[in-house]
Amino acid sequence: MRHSRSPRPGAAFAAVLIVTAAVTSGCGSGDSDSTGKSETRPTSETSPSASDSGSHARSSPSTSSSSDSASQDSSPALPDALTRQKPQWSRCPVPNAAQGTDAGSPSPLPRGARWECAKLKVPLDYSKPEGRTIGIEMIRAAERKGGGKRIGSLVFNFGGPGGSGVATLPSFAREYEKLRGRYDLVSFDPRGVGRSEGVRCLSDERLDAYFAADWTPDTDAEERRLFRRQASFAKGCQKRAGKLLPHLTTENTARDMDLMRQVLGDRKLHYFGISYGTELGGVYAHLYPRHVGRAVFDAVVDPGSTPARGSLSQTRGFQLALDNYLEHCAESGEQCPLGEDPKEGKERITGLLADLDAEPMPTDSGRKLTEALAEGGIAQALYSKETWDLLTQGLEEALVDSDGSTLLLLADALNGRSQDGTYSTLQSSLAAISCADNKERYSAREVKNKLPDFTEASPVFGPTSAWGLTSCHDWPARGRWTSPPVRATGSEPILLVGTTGDPATPYGGTRAMKEELGKGVGVEVTYQGEGHGAYDSSNVCVRKVVDGYLLRGLVPRDGKSCR
């Protein structure tokens, strides 16, 4: 399958946050706490307090920034040349093709503040810390004066794996301006992404053909072509980035973040992870539980799933989001191109995909809309309720006018294709990180055995998701694990924010992450709404809870609900 979906749960469609930043302004919603209980103020700035139940009480945090007693990381100690490096912050360059040229220059900050960028040197191989280093591109917006006592740096990861944090953080500058009152806002391109040794597996022209290809084989010949494409993709990655591939693991990126913490001068890592960023945060908390400061996981990944179980859960999540969209569309009456019956609407979509499998549709760009691109475009629009109108427009064009232009535009956003025809490293990086992490390698027979379950879960997304389990076919590096270790005994409370209508990281992942982190670590917050990620939905209740925790250390009661 094309690499727009990772074989890991919650890592699919990594372009979502980058794209929806440009189209989502959001509307404030009501503040509803289903428990009726209030938050509690912490006893200090650096250590959030217990909730009113007392289940999250913590002793005084360790003052050590890198001692073995505060870490479960067994890699050798890092040399002073790395831990004492001083980043050379300077004006950020315009995002390059690897980061996505459509991102443009970082948006200006209020009061004349500017974005600054710097390189962090990290070991390629943490088992050989004196060996080769690679550069990790960082971006920051310095703390806004007058916002209160400085807490430290707040490090963001926006998901993927494969998304450029350097290109994405400025897109959300307005959303996070309140947080800048007490933090430097910091993000980065993880290893293998963007300007941090970004992986590029195929040329732009070959990627056009790759993403447009048939990823739901109906014959033995089509199946052979699918596996040849996967092998060719893997060969391209090996040729262009072979020595990097074994080291592009989530575990190593977590180690990079702890080195970043030290270099930024923070005693603890204050962190905001979204989607895959919650998995990365969980792995960090496992390795360095006593280095965890105020941490928020939004759109939470289920860390315990195998790739197959996670992909099936995600397939159900996208189908749920599509069903919710179809209900919404049907209620609009004649304005809905899918009719007034949601069941009929689903049949029209599956019929459209079948027609495109037989004959691609023209677009105003001269390129063709194929079945794979249309399915990806539909999925892209389901990431946010704010893009449902765009989905309606795209479906109307396709069904009424035989014009695939809008669905192709959405698919390009999903695949990291800029308007100038260049691709970011998004999908190549996603594949490289996922396959470095995951041990599982699925055969055609295994996929065919699972195909009925996937198709039953979603006739729209199921077949593509099932064949997507072959994403690491012929990959030149072994995977690290079946599922990531995230147990974080001794960590400060971590806020886990789950959305009931989330397509990419289904709501059940929130509870699963809470259980895996261990007793007394995860604090669950539910947003009863649509879309991937709650904080950037601009829901007033979610904002109040998260801001209260990050800015004042207020730990909400476990089980708080927002509508």
mmCIF file with all atom_site columns, N, CA and C in Angstrom, residues 90-152:
data_model
loop_
_atom_site.group_PDB
_atom_site.id
_atom_site.type_symbol
_atom_site.label_atom_id
_atom_site.label_alt_id
_atom_site.label_comp_id
_atom_site.label_asym_id
_atom_site.label_entity_id
_atom_site.label_seq_id
_atom_site.pdbx_PDB_ins_code
_atom_site.Cartn_x
_atom_site.Cartn_y
_atom_site.Cartn_z
_atom_site.occupancy
_atom_site.B_iso_or_equiv
_atom_site.pdbx_formal_charge
_atom_site.auth_seq_id
_atom_site.auth_comp_id
_atom_site.auth_asym_id
_atom_site.auth_atom_id
_atom_site.pdbx_PDB_model_num
ATOM 1   N N  . SER A 1 90  ? 19.191 31.587 14.855 1.00 0.00 ? 90  SER A N  1
ATOM 2   C CA . SER A 1 90  ? 19.201 32.662 13.863 1.00 0.00 ? 90  SER A CA 1
ATOM 3   C C  . SER A 1 90  ? 17.879 32.644 13.103 1.00 0.00 ? 90  SER A C  1
ATOM 4   N N  . ARG A 1 91  ? 17.672 33.622 12.258 1.00 0.00 ? 91  ARG A N  1
ATOM 5   C CA . ARG A 1 91  ? 16.418 33.716 11.507 1.00 0.00 ? 91  ARG A CA 1
ATOM 6   C C  . ARG A 1 91  ? 16.198 32.448 10.678 1.00 0.00 ? 91  ARG A C  1
ATOM 7   N N  . CYS A 1 92  ? 14.966 31.953 10.681 1.00 0.00 ? 92  CYS A N  1
ATOM 8   C CA . CYS A 1 92  ? 14.658 30.705 9.994  1.00 0.00 ? 92  CYS A CA 1
ATOM 9   C C  . CYS A 1 92  ? 14.625 30.897 8.474  1.00 0.00 ? 92  CYS A C  1
ATOM 10  N N  . PRO A 1 93  ? 15.163 29.961 7.734  1.00 0.00 ? 93  PRO A N  1
ATOM 11  C CA . PRO A 1 93  ? 15.027 30.011 6.280  1.00 0.00 ? 93  PRO A CA 1
ATOM 12  C C  . PRO A 1 93  ? 13.616 29.619 5.848  1.00 0.00 ? 93  PRO A C  1
ATOM 13  N N  . VAL A 1 94  ? 13.281 29.922 4.612  1.00 0.00 ? 94  VAL A N  1
ATOM 14  C CA . VAL A 1 94  ? 12.005 29.474 4.047  1.00 0.00 ? 94  VAL A CA 1
ATOM 15  C C  . VAL A 1 94  ? 12.020 27.953 3.983  1.00 0.00 ? 94  VAL A C  1
ATOM 16  N N  . PRO A 1 95  ? 10.918 27.275 4.340  1.00 0.00 ? 95  PRO A N  1
ATOM 17  C CA . PRO A 1 95  ? 10.898 25.811 4.241  1.00 0.00 ? 95  PRO A CA 1
ATOM 18  C C  . PRO A 1 95  ? 11.313 25.333 2.858  1.00 0.00 ? 95  PRO A C  1
ATOM 19  N N  . ASN A 1 96  ? 12.110 24.281 2.832  1.00 0.00 ? 96  ASN A N  1
ATOM 20  C CA . ASN A 1 96  ? 12.554 23.742 1.553  1.00 0.00 ? 96  ASN A CA 1
ATOM 21  C C  . ASN A 1 96  ? 11.623 22.627 1.099  1.00 0.00 ? 96  ASN A C  1
ATOM 22  N N  . ALA A 1 97  ? 11.955 22.013 -0.036 1.00 0.00 ? 97  ALA A N  1
ATOM 23  C CA . ALA A 1 97  ? 11.083 20.979 -0.594 1.00 0.00 ? 97  ALA A CA 1
ATOM 24  C C  . ALA A 1 97  ? 10.902 19.813 0.363  1.00 0.00 ? 97  ALA A C  1
ATOM 25  N N  . ALA A 1 98  ? 11.948 19.489 1.117  1.00 0.00 ? 98  ALA A N  1
ATOM 26  C CA . ALA A 1 98  ? 11.863 18.364 2.043  1.00 0.00 ? 98  ALA A CA 1
ATOM 27  C C  . ALA A 1 98  ? 10.822 18.604 3.128  1.00 0.00 ? 98  ALA A C  1
ATOM 28  N N  . GLN A 1 99  ? 10.629 19.872 3.508  1.00 0.00 ? 99  GLN A N  1
ATOM 29  C CA . GLN A 1 99  ? 9.656  20.209 4.545  1.00 0.00 ? 99  GLN A CA 1
ATOM 30  C C  . GLN A 1 99  ? 8.282  20.516 3.972  1.00 0.00 ? 99  GLN A C  1
ATOM 31  N N  . GLY A 1 100 ? 8.221  20.814 2.685  1.00 0.00 ? 100 GLY A N  1
ATOM 32  C CA . GLY A 1 100 ? 6.970  21.181 2.039  1.00 0.00 ? 100 GLY A CA 1
ATOM 33  C C  . GLY A 1 100 ? 6.968  22.635 1.633  1.00 0.00 ? 100 GLY A C  1
ATOM 34  N N  . THR A 1 101 ? 7.142  22.899 0.339  1.00 0.00 ? 101 THR A N  1
ATOM 35  C CA . THR A 1 101 ? 7.292  24.284 -0.114 1.00 0.00 ? 101 THR A CA 1
ATOM 36  C C  . THR A 1 101 ? 6.019  25.098 0.034  1.00 0.00 ? 101 THR A C  1
ATOM 37  N N  . ASP A 1 102 ? 4.859  24.464 0.155  1.00 0.00 ? 102 ASP A N  1
ATOM 38  C CA . ASP A 1 102 ? 3.617  25.204 0.326  1.00 0.00 ? 102 ASP A CA 1
ATOM 39  C C  . ASP A 1 102 ? 3.504  25.853 1.692  1.00 0.00 ? 102 ASP A C  1
ATOM 40  N N  . ALA A 1 103 ? 4.366  25.472 2.619  1.00 0.00 ? 103 ALA A N  1
ATOM 41  C CA . ALA A 1 103 ? 4.281  26.023 3.967  1.00 0.00 ? 103 ALA A CA 1
ATOM 42  C C  . ALA A 1 103 ? 4.600  27.515 3.989  1.00 0.00 ? 103 ALA A C  1
ATOM 43  N N  . GLY A 1 104 ? 5.463  27.983 3.088  1.00 0.00 ? 104 GLY A N  1
ATOM 44  C CA . GLY A 1 104 ? 5.825  29.389 3.056  1.00 0.00 ? 104 GLY A CA 1
ATOM 45  C C  . GLY A 1 104 ? 6.698  29.780 4.226  1.00 0.00 ? 104 GLY A C  1
ATOM 46  N N  . SER A 1 105 ? 7.047  31.056 4.291  1.00 0.00 ? 105 SER A N  1
ATOM 47  C CA . SER A 1 105 ? 7.881  31.542 5.380  1.00 0.00 ? 105 SER A CA 1
ATOM 48  C C  . SER A 1 105 ? 7.107  31.491 6.694  1.00 0.00 ? 105 SER A C  1
ATOM 49  N N  . PRO A 1 106 ? 7.805  31.276 7.829  1.00 0.00 ? 106 PRO A N  1
ATOM 50  C CA . PRO A 1 106 ? 7.114  31.274 9.121  1.00 0.00 ? 106 PRO A CA 1
ATOM 51  C C  . PRO A 1 106 ? 6.337  32.566 9.330  1.00 0.00 ? 106 PRO A C  1
ATOM 52  N N  . SER A 1 107 ? 5.091  32.455 9.756  1.00 0.00 ? 107 SER A N  1
ATOM 53  C CA . SER A 1 107 ? 4.240  33.623 9.946  1.00 0.00 ? 107 SER A CA 1
ATOM 54  C C  . SER A 1 107 ? 4.801  34.504 11.055 1.00 0.00 ? 107 SER A C  1
ATOM 55  N N  . PRO A 1 108 ? 4.644  35.818 10.926 1.00 0.00 ? 108 PRO A N  1
ATOM 56  C CA . PRO A 1 108 ? 5.202  36.713 11.945 1.00 0.00 ? 108 PRO A CA 1
ATOM 57  C C  . PRO A 1 108 ? 4.502  36.546 13.284 1.00 0.00 ? 108 PRO A C  1
ATOM 58  N N  . LEU A 1 109 ? 5.229  36.804 14.334 1.00 0.00 ? 109 LEU A N  1
ATOM 59  C CA . LEU A 1 109 ? 4.707  36.736 15.690 1.00 0.00 ? 109 LEU A CA 1
ATOM 60  C C  . LEU A 1 109 ? 4.341  38.132 16.172 1.00 0.00 ? 109 LEU A C  1
ATOM 61  N N  . PRO A 1 110 ? 3.441  38.248 17.129 1.00 0.00 ? 110 PRO A N  1
ATOM 62  C CA . PRO A 1 110 ? 3.064  39.571 17.639 1.00 0.00 ? 110 PRO A CA 1
ATOM 63  C C  . PRO A 1 110 ? 4.242  40.306 18.272 1.00 0.00 ? 110 PRO A C  1
ATOM 64  N N  . ARG A 1 111 ? 4.128  41.606 18.298 1.00 0.00 ? 111 ARG A N  1
ATOM 65  C CA . ARG A 1 111 ? 5.074  42.494 18.993 1.00 0.00 ? 111 ARG A CA 1
ATOM 66  C C  . ARG A 1 111 ? 6.499  42.384 18.475 1.00 0.00 ? 111 ARG A C  1
ATOM 67  N N  . GLY A 1 112 ? 6.646  42.097 17.202 1.00 0.00 ? 112 GLY A N  1
ATOM 68  C CA . GLY A 1 112 ? 7.961  42.095 16.588 1.00 0.00 ? 112 GLY A CA 1
ATOM 69  C C  . GLY A 1 112 ? 8.812  40.882 16.886 1.00 0.00 ? 112 GLY A C  1
ATOM 70  N N  . ALA A 1 113 ? 8.276  39.905 17.613 1.00 0.00 ? 113 ALA A N  1
ATOM 71  C CA . ALA A 1 113 ? 9.051  38.688 17.883 1.00 0.00 ? 113 ALA A CA 1
ATOM 72  C C  . ALA A 1 113 ? 9.236  37.907 16.588 1.00 0.00 ? 113 ALA A C  1
ATOM 73  N N  . ARG A 1 114 ? 10.270 37.090 16.530 1.00 0.00 ? 114 ARG A N  1
ATOM 74  C CA . ARG A 1 114 ? 10.527 36.342 15.300 1.00 0.00 ? 114 ARG A CA 1
ATOM 75  C C  . ARG A 1 114 ? 10.846 34.888 15.614 1.00 0.00 ? 114 ARG A C  1
ATOM 76  N N  . TRP A 1 115 ? 10.598 34.065 14.647 1.00 0.00 ? 115 TRP A N  1
ATOM 77  C CA . TRP A 1 115 ? 10.971 32.657 14.752 1.00 0.00 ? 115 TRP A CA 1
ATOM 78  C C  . TRP A 1 115 ? 12.472 32.527 14.579 1.00 0.00 ? 115 TRP A C  1
ATOM 79  N N  . GLU A 1 116 ? 13.055 31.623 15.336 1.00 0.00 ? 116 GLU A N  1
ATOM 80  C CA . GLU A 1 116 ? 14.485 31.359 15.256 1.00 0.00 ? 116 GLU A CA 1
ATOM 81  C C  . GLU A 1 116 ? 14.702 29.866 15.040 1.00 0.00 ? 116 GLU A C  1
ATOM 82  N N  . CYS A 1 117 ? 15.733 29.529 14.285 1.00 0.00 ? 117 CYS A N  1
ATOM 83  C CA . CYS A 1 117 ? 16.053 28.132 14.010 1.00 0.00 ? 117 CYS A CA 1
ATOM 84  C C  . CYS A 1 117 ? 17.505 27.840 14.371 1.00 0.00 ? 117 CYS A C  1
ATOM 85  N N  . ALA A 1 118 ? 17.776 26.574 14.682 1.00 0.00 ? 118 ALA A N  1
ATOM 86  C CA . ALA A 1 118 ? 19.133 26.135 15.030 1.00 0.00 ? 118 ALA A CA 1
ATOM 87  C C  . ALA A 1 118 ? 19.228 24.637 14.817 1.00 0.00 ? 118 ALA A C  1
ATOM 88  N N  . LYS A 1 119 ? 20.461 24.155 14.750 1.00 0.00 ? 119 LYS A N  1
ATOM 89  C CA . LYS A 1 119 ? 20.727 22.722 14.619 1.00 0.00 ? 119 LYS A CA 1
ATOM 90  C C  . LYS A 1 119 ? 21.179 22.147 15.961 1.00 0.00 ? 119 LYS A C  1
ATOM 91  N N  . LEU A 1 120 ? 20.658 20.978 16.273 1.00 0.00 ? 120 LEU A N  1
ATOM 92  C CA . LEU A 1 120 ? 21.108 20.219 17.433 1.00 0.00 ? 120 LEU A CA 1
ATOM 93  C C  . LEU A 1 120 ? 21.870 19.003 16.932 1.00 0.00 ? 120 LEU A C  1
ATOM 94  N N  . LYS A 1 121 ? 23.088 18.809 17.410 1.00 0.00 ? 121 LYS A N  1
ATOM 95  C CA . LYS A 1 121 ? 23.857 17.623 17.020 1.00 0.00 ? 121 LYS A CA 1
ATOM 96  C C  . LYS A 1 121 ? 23.513 16.461 17.941 1.00 0.00 ? 121 LYS A C  1
ATOM 97  N N  . VAL A 1 122 ? 23.169 15.310 17.335 1.00 0.00 ? 122 VAL A N  1
ATOM 98  C CA . VAL A 1 122 ? 22.825 14.109 18.100 1.00 0.00 ? 122 VAL A CA 1
ATOM 99  C C  . VAL A 1 122 ? 23.579 12.925 17.514 1.00 0.00 ? 122 VAL A C  1
ATOM 100 N N  . PRO A 1 123 ? 23.812 11.882 18.307 1.00 0.00 ? 123 PRO A N  1
ATOM 101 C CA . PRO A 1 123 ? 24.485 10.698 17.756 1.00 0.00 ? 123 PRO A CA 1
ATOM 102 C C  . PRO A 1 123 ? 23.572 9.985  16.753 1.00 0.00 ? 123 PRO A C  1
ATOM 103 N N  . LEU A 1 124 ? 24.130 9.544  15.653 1.00 0.00 ? 124 LEU A N  1
ATOM 104 C CA . LEU A 1 124 ? 23.361 8.695  14.755 1.00 0.00 ? 124 LEU A CA 1
ATOM 105 C C  . LEU A 1 124 ? 23.003 7.407  15.469 1.00 0.00 ? 124 LEU A C  1
ATOM 106 N N  . ASP A 1 125 ? 23.970 6.836  16.189 1.00 0.00 ? 125 ASP A N  1
ATOM 107 C CA . ASP A 1 125 ? 23.808 5.575  16.896 1.00 0.00 ? 125 ASP A CA 1
ATOM 108 C C  . ASP A 1 125 ? 24.110 5.816  18.375 1.00 0.00 ? 125 ASP A C  1
ATOM 109 N N  . TYR A 1 126 ? 23.101 5.721  19.230 1.00 0.00 ? 126 TYR A N  1
ATOM 110 C CA . TYR A 1 126 ? 23.299 6.018  20.646 1.00 0.00 ? 126 TYR A CA 1
ATOM 111 C C  . TYR A 1 126 ? 24.145 4.967  21.364 1.00 0.00 ? 126 TYR A C  1
ATOM 112 N N  . SER A 1 127 ? 24.348 3.828  20.730 1.00 0.00 ? 127 SER A N  1
ATOM 113 C CA . SER A 1 127 ? 25.268 2.856  21.329 1.00 0.00 ? 127 SER A CA 1
ATOM 114 C C  . SER A 1 127 ? 26.719 3.248  21.058 1.00 0.00 ? 127 SER A C  1
ATOM 115 N N  . LYS A 1 128 ? 26.920 4.221  20.172 1.00 0.00 ? 128 LYS A N  1
ATOM 116 C CA . LYS A 1 128 ? 28.259 4.739  19.855 1.00 0.00 ? 128 LYS A CA 1
ATOM 117 C C  . LYS A 1 128 ? 28.215 6.259  19.924 1.00 0.00 ? 128 LYS A C  1
ATOM 118 N N  . PRO A 1 129 ? 28.053 6.823  21.118 1.00 0.00 ? 129 PRO A N  1
ATOM 119 C CA . PRO A 1 129 ? 27.817 8.265  21.249 1.00 0.00 ? 129 PRO A CA 1
ATOM 120 C C  . PRO A 1 129 ? 28.982 9.133  20.815 1.00 0.00 ? 129 PRO A C  1
ATOM 121 N N  . GLU A 1 130 ? 30.185 8.546  20.715 1.00 0.00 ? 130 GLU A N  1
ATOM 122 C CA . GLU A 1 130 ? 31.347 9.314  20.258 1.00 0.00 ? 130 GLU A CA 1
ATOM 123 C C  . GLU A 1 130 ? 31.491 9.259  18.735 1.00 0.00 ? 130 GLU A C  1
ATOM 124 N N  . GLY A 1 131 ? 30.589 8.539  18.072 1.00 0.00 ? 131 GLY A N  1
ATOM 125 C CA . GLY A 1 131 ? 30.694 8.347  16.630 1.00 0.00 ? 131 GLY A CA 1
ATOM 126 C C  . GLY A 1 131 ? 30.015 9.443  15.830 1.00 0.00 ? 131 GLY A C  1
ATOM 127 N N  . ARG A 1 132 ? 29.519 9.056  14.667 1.00 0.00 ? 132 ARG A N  1
ATOM 128 C CA . ARG A 1 132 ? 28.929 10.004 13.730 1.00 0.00 ? 132 ARG A CA 1
ATOM 129 C C  . ARG A 1 132 ? 27.726 10.716 14.353 1.00 0.00 ? 132 ARG A C  1
ATOM 130 N N  . THR A 1 133 ? 27.612 12.002 14.062 1.00 0.00 ? 133 THR A N  1
ATOM 131 C CA . THR A 1 133 ? 26.452 12.769 14.506 1.00 0.00 ? 133 THR A CA 1
ATOM 132 C C  . THR A 1 133 ? 25.634 13.217 13.300 1.00 0.00 ? 133 THR A C  1
ATOM 133 N N  . ILE A 1 134 ? 24.359 13.510 13.543 1.00 0.00 ? 134 ILE A N  1
ATOM 134 C CA . ILE A 1 134 ? 23.501 14.103 12.536 1.00 0.00 ? 134 ILE A CA 1
ATOM 135 C C  . ILE A 1 134 ? 22.881 15.354 13.129 1.00 0.00 ? 134 ILE A C  1
ATOM 136 N N  . GLY A 1 135 ? 22.362 16.221 12.275 1.00 0.00 ? 135 GLY A N  1
ATOM 137 C CA . GLY A 1 135 ? 21.784 17.476 12.733 1.00 0.00 ? 135 GLY A CA 1
ATOM 138 C C  . GLY A 1 135 ? 20.266 17.407 12.804 1.00 0.00 ? 135 GLY A C  1
ATOM 139 N N  . ILE A 1 136 ? 19.705 17.858 13.916 1.00 0.00 ? 136 ILE A N  1
ATOM 140 C CA . ILE A 1 136 ? 18.261 17.941 14.100 1.00 0.00 ? 136 ILE A CA 1
ATOM 141 C C  . ILE A 1 136 ? 17.863 19.411 14.027 1.00 0.00 ? 136 ILE A C  1
ATOM 142 N N  . GLU A 1 137 ? 17.036 19.751 13.049 1.00 0.00 ? 137 GLU A N  1
ATOM 143 C CA . GLU A 1 137 ? 16.602 21.136 12.868 1.00 0.00 ? 137 GLU A CA 1
ATOM 144 C C  . GLU A 1 137 ? 15.540 21.486 13.907 1.00 0.00 ? 137 GLU A C  1
ATOM 145 N N  . MET A 1 138 ? 15.756 22.603 14.605 1.00 0.00 ? 138 MET A N  1
ATOM 146 C CA . MET A 1 138 ? 14.822 23.066 15.629 1.00 0.00 ? 138 MET A CA 1
ATOM 147 C C  . MET A 1 138 ? 14.295 24.454 15.270 1.00 0.00 ? 138 MET A C  1
ATOM 148 N N  . ILE A 1 139 ? 13.115 24.771 15.781 1.00 0.00 ? 139 ILE A N  1
ATOM 149 C CA . ILE A 1 139 ? 12.535 26.111 15.636 1.00 0.00 ? 139 ILE A CA 1
ATOM 150 C C  . ILE A 1 139 ? 11.983 26.525 16.991 1.00 0.00 ? 139 ILE A C  1
ATOM 151 N N  . ARG A 1 140 ? 12.040 27.811 17.275 1.00 0.00 ? 140 ARG A N  1
ATOM 152 C CA . ARG A 1 140 ? 11.461 28.283 18.525 1.00 0.00 ? 140 ARG A CA 1
ATOM 153 C C  . ARG A 1 140 ? 10.888 29.692 18.363 1.00 0.00 ? 140 ARG A C  1
ATOM 154 N N  . ALA A 1 141 ? 9.897  29.974 19.186 1.00 0.00 ? 141 ALA A N  1
ATOM 155 C CA . ALA A 1 141 ? 9.394  31.328 19.394 1.00 0.00 ? 141 ALA A CA 1
ATOM 156 C C  . ALA A 1 141 ? 9.607  31.623 20.865 1.00 0.00 ? 141 ALA A C  1
ATOM 157 N N  . ALA A 1 142 ? 10.431 32.604 21.149 1.00 0.00 ? 142 ALA A N  1
ATOM 158 C CA . ALA A 1 142 ? 10.805 32.874 22.533 1.00 0.00 ? 142 ALA A CA 1
ATOM 159 C C  . ALA A 1 142 ? 9.594  33.326 23.351 1.00 0.00 ? 142 ALA A C  1
ATOM 160 N N  . GLU A 1 143 ? 9.672  33.036 24.641 1.00 0.00 ? 143 GLU A N  1
ATOM 161 C CA . GLU A 1 143 ? 8.612  33.409 25.581 1.00 0.00 ? 143 GLU A CA 1
ATOM 162 C C  . GLU A 1 143 ? 8.240  34.881 25.428 1.00 0.00 ? 143 GLU A C  1
ATOM 163 N N  . ARG A 1 144 ? 6.933  35.141 25.478 1.00 0.00 ? 144 ARG A N  1
ATOM 164 C CA . ARG A 1 144 ? 6.417  36.501 25.385 1.00 0.00 ? 144 ARG A CA 1
ATOM 165 C C  . ARG A 1 144 ? 6.572  37.202 26.726 1.00 0.00 ? 144 ARG A C  1
ATOM 166 N N  . LYS A 1 145 ? 7.134  38.354 26.720 1.00 0.00 ? 145 LYS A N  1
ATOM 167 C CA . LYS A 1 145 ? 7.356  39.108 27.959 1.00 0.00 ? 145 LYS A CA 1
ATOM 168 C C  . LYS A 1 145 ? 6.021  39.543 28.554 1.00 0.00 ? 145 LYS A C  1
ATOM 169 N N  . GLY A 1 146 ? 5.961  39.506 29.881 1.00 0.00 ? 146 GLY A N  1
ATOM 170 C CA . GLY A 1 146 ? 4.767  39.967 30.562 1.00 0.00 ? 146 GLY A CA 1
ATOM 171 C C  . GLY A 1 146 ? 3.702  38.911 30.747 1.00 0.00 ? 146 GLY A C  1
ATOM 172 N N  . GLY A 1 147 ? 3.980  37.654 30.359 1.00 0.00 ? 147 GLY A N  1
ATOM 173 C CA . GLY A 1 147 ? 2.986  36.602 30.477 1.00 0.00 ? 147 GLY A CA 1
ATOM 174 C C  . GLY A 1 147 ? 3.016  35.881 31.809 1.00 0.00 ? 147 GLY A C  1
ATOM 175 N N  . GLY A 1 148 ? 4.010  36.167 32.628 1.00 0.00 ? 148 GLY A N  1
ATOM 176 C CA . GLY A 1 148 ? 4.147  35.483 33.908 1.00 0.00 ? 148 GLY A CA 1
ATOM 177 C C  . GLY A 1 148 ? 5.519  34.864 34.038 1.00 0.00 ? 148 GLY A C  1
ATOM 178 N N  . LYS A 1 149 ? 5.755  34.211 35.161 1.00 0.00 ? 149 LYS A N  1
ATOM 179 C CA . LYS A 1 149 ? 7.045  33.593 35.419 1.00 0.00 ? 149 LYS A CA 1
ATOM 180 C C  . LYS A 1 149 ? 7.314  32.485 34.396 1.00 0.00 ? 149 LYS A C  1
ATOM 181 N N  . ARG A 1 150 ? 8.506  32.503 33.813 1.00 0.00 ? 150 ARG A N  1
ATOM 182 C CA . ARG A 1 150 ? 8.854  31.524 32.790 1.00 0.00 ? 150 ARG A CA 1
ATOM 183 C C  . ARG A 1 150 ? 8.906  30.116 33.374 1.00 0.00 ? 150 ARG A C  1
ATOM 184 N N  . ILE A 1 151 ? 8.315  29.154 32.644 1.00 0.00 ? 151 ILE A N  1
ATOM 185 C CA . ILE A 1 151 ? 8.351  27.752 33.063 1.00 0.00 ? 151 ILE A CA 1
ATOM 186 C C  . ILE A 1 151 ? 9.494  27.018 32.388 1.00 0.00 ? 151 ILE A C  1
ATOM 187 N N  . GLY A 1 152 ? 9.696  27.288 31.101 1.00 0.00 ? 152 GLY A N  1
ATOM 188 C CA . GLY A 1 152 ? 10.747 26.613 30.343 1.00 0.00 ? 152 GLY A CA 1
ATOM 189 C C  . GLY A 1 152 ? 10.390 26.554 28.879 1.00 0.00 ? 152 GLY A C  1
#
